[in-house]
Tab-separated table of C-alpha atoms in Angstrom:
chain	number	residue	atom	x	y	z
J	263	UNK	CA	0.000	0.000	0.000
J	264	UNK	CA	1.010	3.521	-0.773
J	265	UNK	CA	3.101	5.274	2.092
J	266	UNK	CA	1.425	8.406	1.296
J	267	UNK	CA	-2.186	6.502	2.536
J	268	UNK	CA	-0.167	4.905	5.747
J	269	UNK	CA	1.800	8.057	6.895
J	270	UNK	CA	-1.604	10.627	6.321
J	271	UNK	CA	-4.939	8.212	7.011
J	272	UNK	CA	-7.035	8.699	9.967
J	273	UNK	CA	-9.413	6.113	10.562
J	274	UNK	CA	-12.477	6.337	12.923
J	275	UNK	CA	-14.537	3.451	13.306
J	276	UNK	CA	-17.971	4.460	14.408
J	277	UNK	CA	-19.930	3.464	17.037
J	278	UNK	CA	-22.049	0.243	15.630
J	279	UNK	CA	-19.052	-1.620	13.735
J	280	UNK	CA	-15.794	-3.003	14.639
J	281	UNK	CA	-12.383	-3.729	12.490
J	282	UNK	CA	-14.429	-6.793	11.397
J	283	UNK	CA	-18.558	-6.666	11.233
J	284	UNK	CA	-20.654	-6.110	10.033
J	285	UNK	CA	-20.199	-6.462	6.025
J	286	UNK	CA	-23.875	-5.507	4.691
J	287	UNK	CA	-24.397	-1.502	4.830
J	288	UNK	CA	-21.054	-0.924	6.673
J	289	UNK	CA	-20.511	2.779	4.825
J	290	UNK	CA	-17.131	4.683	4.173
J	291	UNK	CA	-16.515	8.371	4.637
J	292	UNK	CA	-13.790	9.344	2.599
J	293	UNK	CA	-12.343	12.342	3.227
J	294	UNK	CA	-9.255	14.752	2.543
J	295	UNK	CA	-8.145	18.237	4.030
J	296	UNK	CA	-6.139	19.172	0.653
J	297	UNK	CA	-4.084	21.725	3.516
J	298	UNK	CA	-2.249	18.696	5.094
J	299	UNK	CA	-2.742	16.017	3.069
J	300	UNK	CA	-4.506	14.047	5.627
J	301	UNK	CA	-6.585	11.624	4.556
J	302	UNK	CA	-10.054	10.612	6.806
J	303	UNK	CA	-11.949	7.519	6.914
J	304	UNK	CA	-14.744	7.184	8.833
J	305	UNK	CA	-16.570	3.186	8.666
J	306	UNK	CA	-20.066	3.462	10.162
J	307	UNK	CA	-23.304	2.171	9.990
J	308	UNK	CA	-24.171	5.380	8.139
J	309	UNK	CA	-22.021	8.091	6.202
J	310	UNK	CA	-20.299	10.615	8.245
J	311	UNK	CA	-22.117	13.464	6.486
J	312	UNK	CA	-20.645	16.308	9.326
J	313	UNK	CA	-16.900	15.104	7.779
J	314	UNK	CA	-18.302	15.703	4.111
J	315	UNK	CA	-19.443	19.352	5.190
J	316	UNK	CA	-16.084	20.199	6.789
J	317	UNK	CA	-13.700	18.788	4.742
J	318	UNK	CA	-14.115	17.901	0.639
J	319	UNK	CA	-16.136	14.800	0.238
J	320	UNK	CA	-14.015	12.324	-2.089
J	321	UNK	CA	-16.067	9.354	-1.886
J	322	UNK	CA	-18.702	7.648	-0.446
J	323	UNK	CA	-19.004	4.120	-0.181
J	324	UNK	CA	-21.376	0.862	1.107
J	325	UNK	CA	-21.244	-2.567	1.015
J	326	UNK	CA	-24.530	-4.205	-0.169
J	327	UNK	CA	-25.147	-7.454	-1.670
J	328	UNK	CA	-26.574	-8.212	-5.322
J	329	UNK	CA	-27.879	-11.558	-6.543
J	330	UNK	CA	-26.160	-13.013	-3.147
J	331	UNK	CA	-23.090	-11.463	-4.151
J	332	UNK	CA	-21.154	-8.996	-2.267
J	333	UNK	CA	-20.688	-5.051	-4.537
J	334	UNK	CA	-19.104	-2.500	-3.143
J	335	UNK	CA	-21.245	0.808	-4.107
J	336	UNK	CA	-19.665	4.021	-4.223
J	337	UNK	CA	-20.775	7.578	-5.038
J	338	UNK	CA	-18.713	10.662	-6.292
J	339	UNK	CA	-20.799	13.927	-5.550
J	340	UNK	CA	-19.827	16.003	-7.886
J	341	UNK	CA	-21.705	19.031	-6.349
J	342	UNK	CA	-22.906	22.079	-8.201
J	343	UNK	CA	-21.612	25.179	-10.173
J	344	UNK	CA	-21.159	25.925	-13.506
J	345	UNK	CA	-20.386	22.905	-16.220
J	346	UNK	CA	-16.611	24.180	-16.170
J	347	UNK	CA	-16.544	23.642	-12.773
J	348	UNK	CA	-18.804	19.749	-12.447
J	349	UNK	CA	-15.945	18.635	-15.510
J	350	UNK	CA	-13.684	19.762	-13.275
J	351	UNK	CA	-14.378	17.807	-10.407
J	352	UNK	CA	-15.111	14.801	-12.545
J	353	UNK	CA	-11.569	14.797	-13.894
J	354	UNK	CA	-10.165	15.890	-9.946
J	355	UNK	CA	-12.621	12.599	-8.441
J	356	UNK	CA	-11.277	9.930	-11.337
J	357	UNK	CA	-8.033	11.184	-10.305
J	358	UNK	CA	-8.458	11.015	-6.668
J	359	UNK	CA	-10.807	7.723	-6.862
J	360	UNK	CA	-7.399	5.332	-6.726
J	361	UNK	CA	-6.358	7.175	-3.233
J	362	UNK	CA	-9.656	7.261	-2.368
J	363	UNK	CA	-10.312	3.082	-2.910
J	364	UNK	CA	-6.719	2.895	-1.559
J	365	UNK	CA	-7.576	4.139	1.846
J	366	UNK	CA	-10.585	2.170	2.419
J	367	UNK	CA	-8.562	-1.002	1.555
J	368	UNK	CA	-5.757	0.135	4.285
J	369	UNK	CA	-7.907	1.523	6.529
J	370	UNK	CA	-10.326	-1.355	6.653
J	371	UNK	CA	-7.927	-4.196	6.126
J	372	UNK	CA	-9.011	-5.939	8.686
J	373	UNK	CA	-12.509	-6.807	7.105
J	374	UNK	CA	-10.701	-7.505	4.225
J	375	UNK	CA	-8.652	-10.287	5.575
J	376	UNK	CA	-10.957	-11.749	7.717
J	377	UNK	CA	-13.560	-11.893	4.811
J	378	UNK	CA	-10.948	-12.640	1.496
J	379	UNK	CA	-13.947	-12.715	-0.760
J	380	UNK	CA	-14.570	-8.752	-0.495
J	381	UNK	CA	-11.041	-8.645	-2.103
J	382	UNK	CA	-12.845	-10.300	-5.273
J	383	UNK	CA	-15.912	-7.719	-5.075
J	384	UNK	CA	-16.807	-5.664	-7.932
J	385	UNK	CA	-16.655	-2.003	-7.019
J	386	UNK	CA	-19.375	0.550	-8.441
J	387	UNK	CA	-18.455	3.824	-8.760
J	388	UNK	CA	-20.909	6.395	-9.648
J	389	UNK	CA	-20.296	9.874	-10.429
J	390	UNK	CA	-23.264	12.225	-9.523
J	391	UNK	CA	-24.250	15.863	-10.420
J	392	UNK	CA	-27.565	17.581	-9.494
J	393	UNK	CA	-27.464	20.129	-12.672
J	394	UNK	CA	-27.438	19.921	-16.302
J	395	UNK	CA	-29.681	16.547	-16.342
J	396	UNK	CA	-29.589	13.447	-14.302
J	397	UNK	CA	-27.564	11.644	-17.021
J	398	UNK	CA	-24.944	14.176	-18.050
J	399	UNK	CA	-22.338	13.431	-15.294
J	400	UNK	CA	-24.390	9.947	-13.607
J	401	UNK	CA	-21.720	7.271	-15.009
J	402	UNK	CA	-21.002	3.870	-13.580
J	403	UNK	CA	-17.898	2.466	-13.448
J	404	UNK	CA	-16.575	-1.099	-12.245
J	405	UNK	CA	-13.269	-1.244	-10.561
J	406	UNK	CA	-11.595	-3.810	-8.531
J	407	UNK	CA	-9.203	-4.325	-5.176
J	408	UNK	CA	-7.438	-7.343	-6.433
């Protein structure tokens, strides 16, 4: 794993899950202060939306299952603003996604291990924008850990 995700990740695991359970709707807060390179991960039962208003939201994640099959579902919000500005964050979340994935892999490695068939779980990674249409900036893209 990337020193850059060892030396600057904070993780905070919430009240309602430990290192290791639950798997269905355990949710990821992923989080960077762009200042000091720190990067936060919060693993709840629920997002940690008061991180995403304080800091820049770079992903949000949750484990679900579909067809009995484990997928881990993720969201970029691409917020508002002009279309210069949603392209912009589209290109500045496909760049950050990798660091992003990265620290929920690190920071939750614990899950991981004890639970080697998450490691083979597609990941769904859907970039969202309120303005200029519903479909203009709602992609889907697979990715995996392995």
């Amino acid at each position: 794993m990337s020193a850059l995700i060892q030396k600057h990740l904070y993780v905070n695991f919430q009240q309602g899950v430990t290192p290791t359970a639950p798997i269905l709707n355990r949710c990821y807060t992923v989080t960077c202060c762009e200042k000091t390179c720190q990067i936060y991960l919060s693993v709840g039962r629920e997002y940690n939306i008061q991180n995403v208003r304080s800091m820049r939201g770079m992903l949000l994640a949750r484990w679900t299952c579909i067809k009995n099959r484990y997928v881990l579902k993720c969201c970029c919000p691409l917020g508002g603003g002009t279309r210069a500005e949603i392209k912009k964050g589209y290109a500045k979340c496909r760049c950050d996604l990798p660091l992003a994935l990265g620290a929920i892999v690190y920071g939750d490695r614990l899950l991981l291990e004890a639970n080697p068939c998450l490691c083979r779980a597609p990941i769904y990674v859907e970039f969202t924008s309120p303005y200029y249409g519903p479909q203009r900036w709602k992609t889907v893209d697979n990715w995996r850990i392995d």
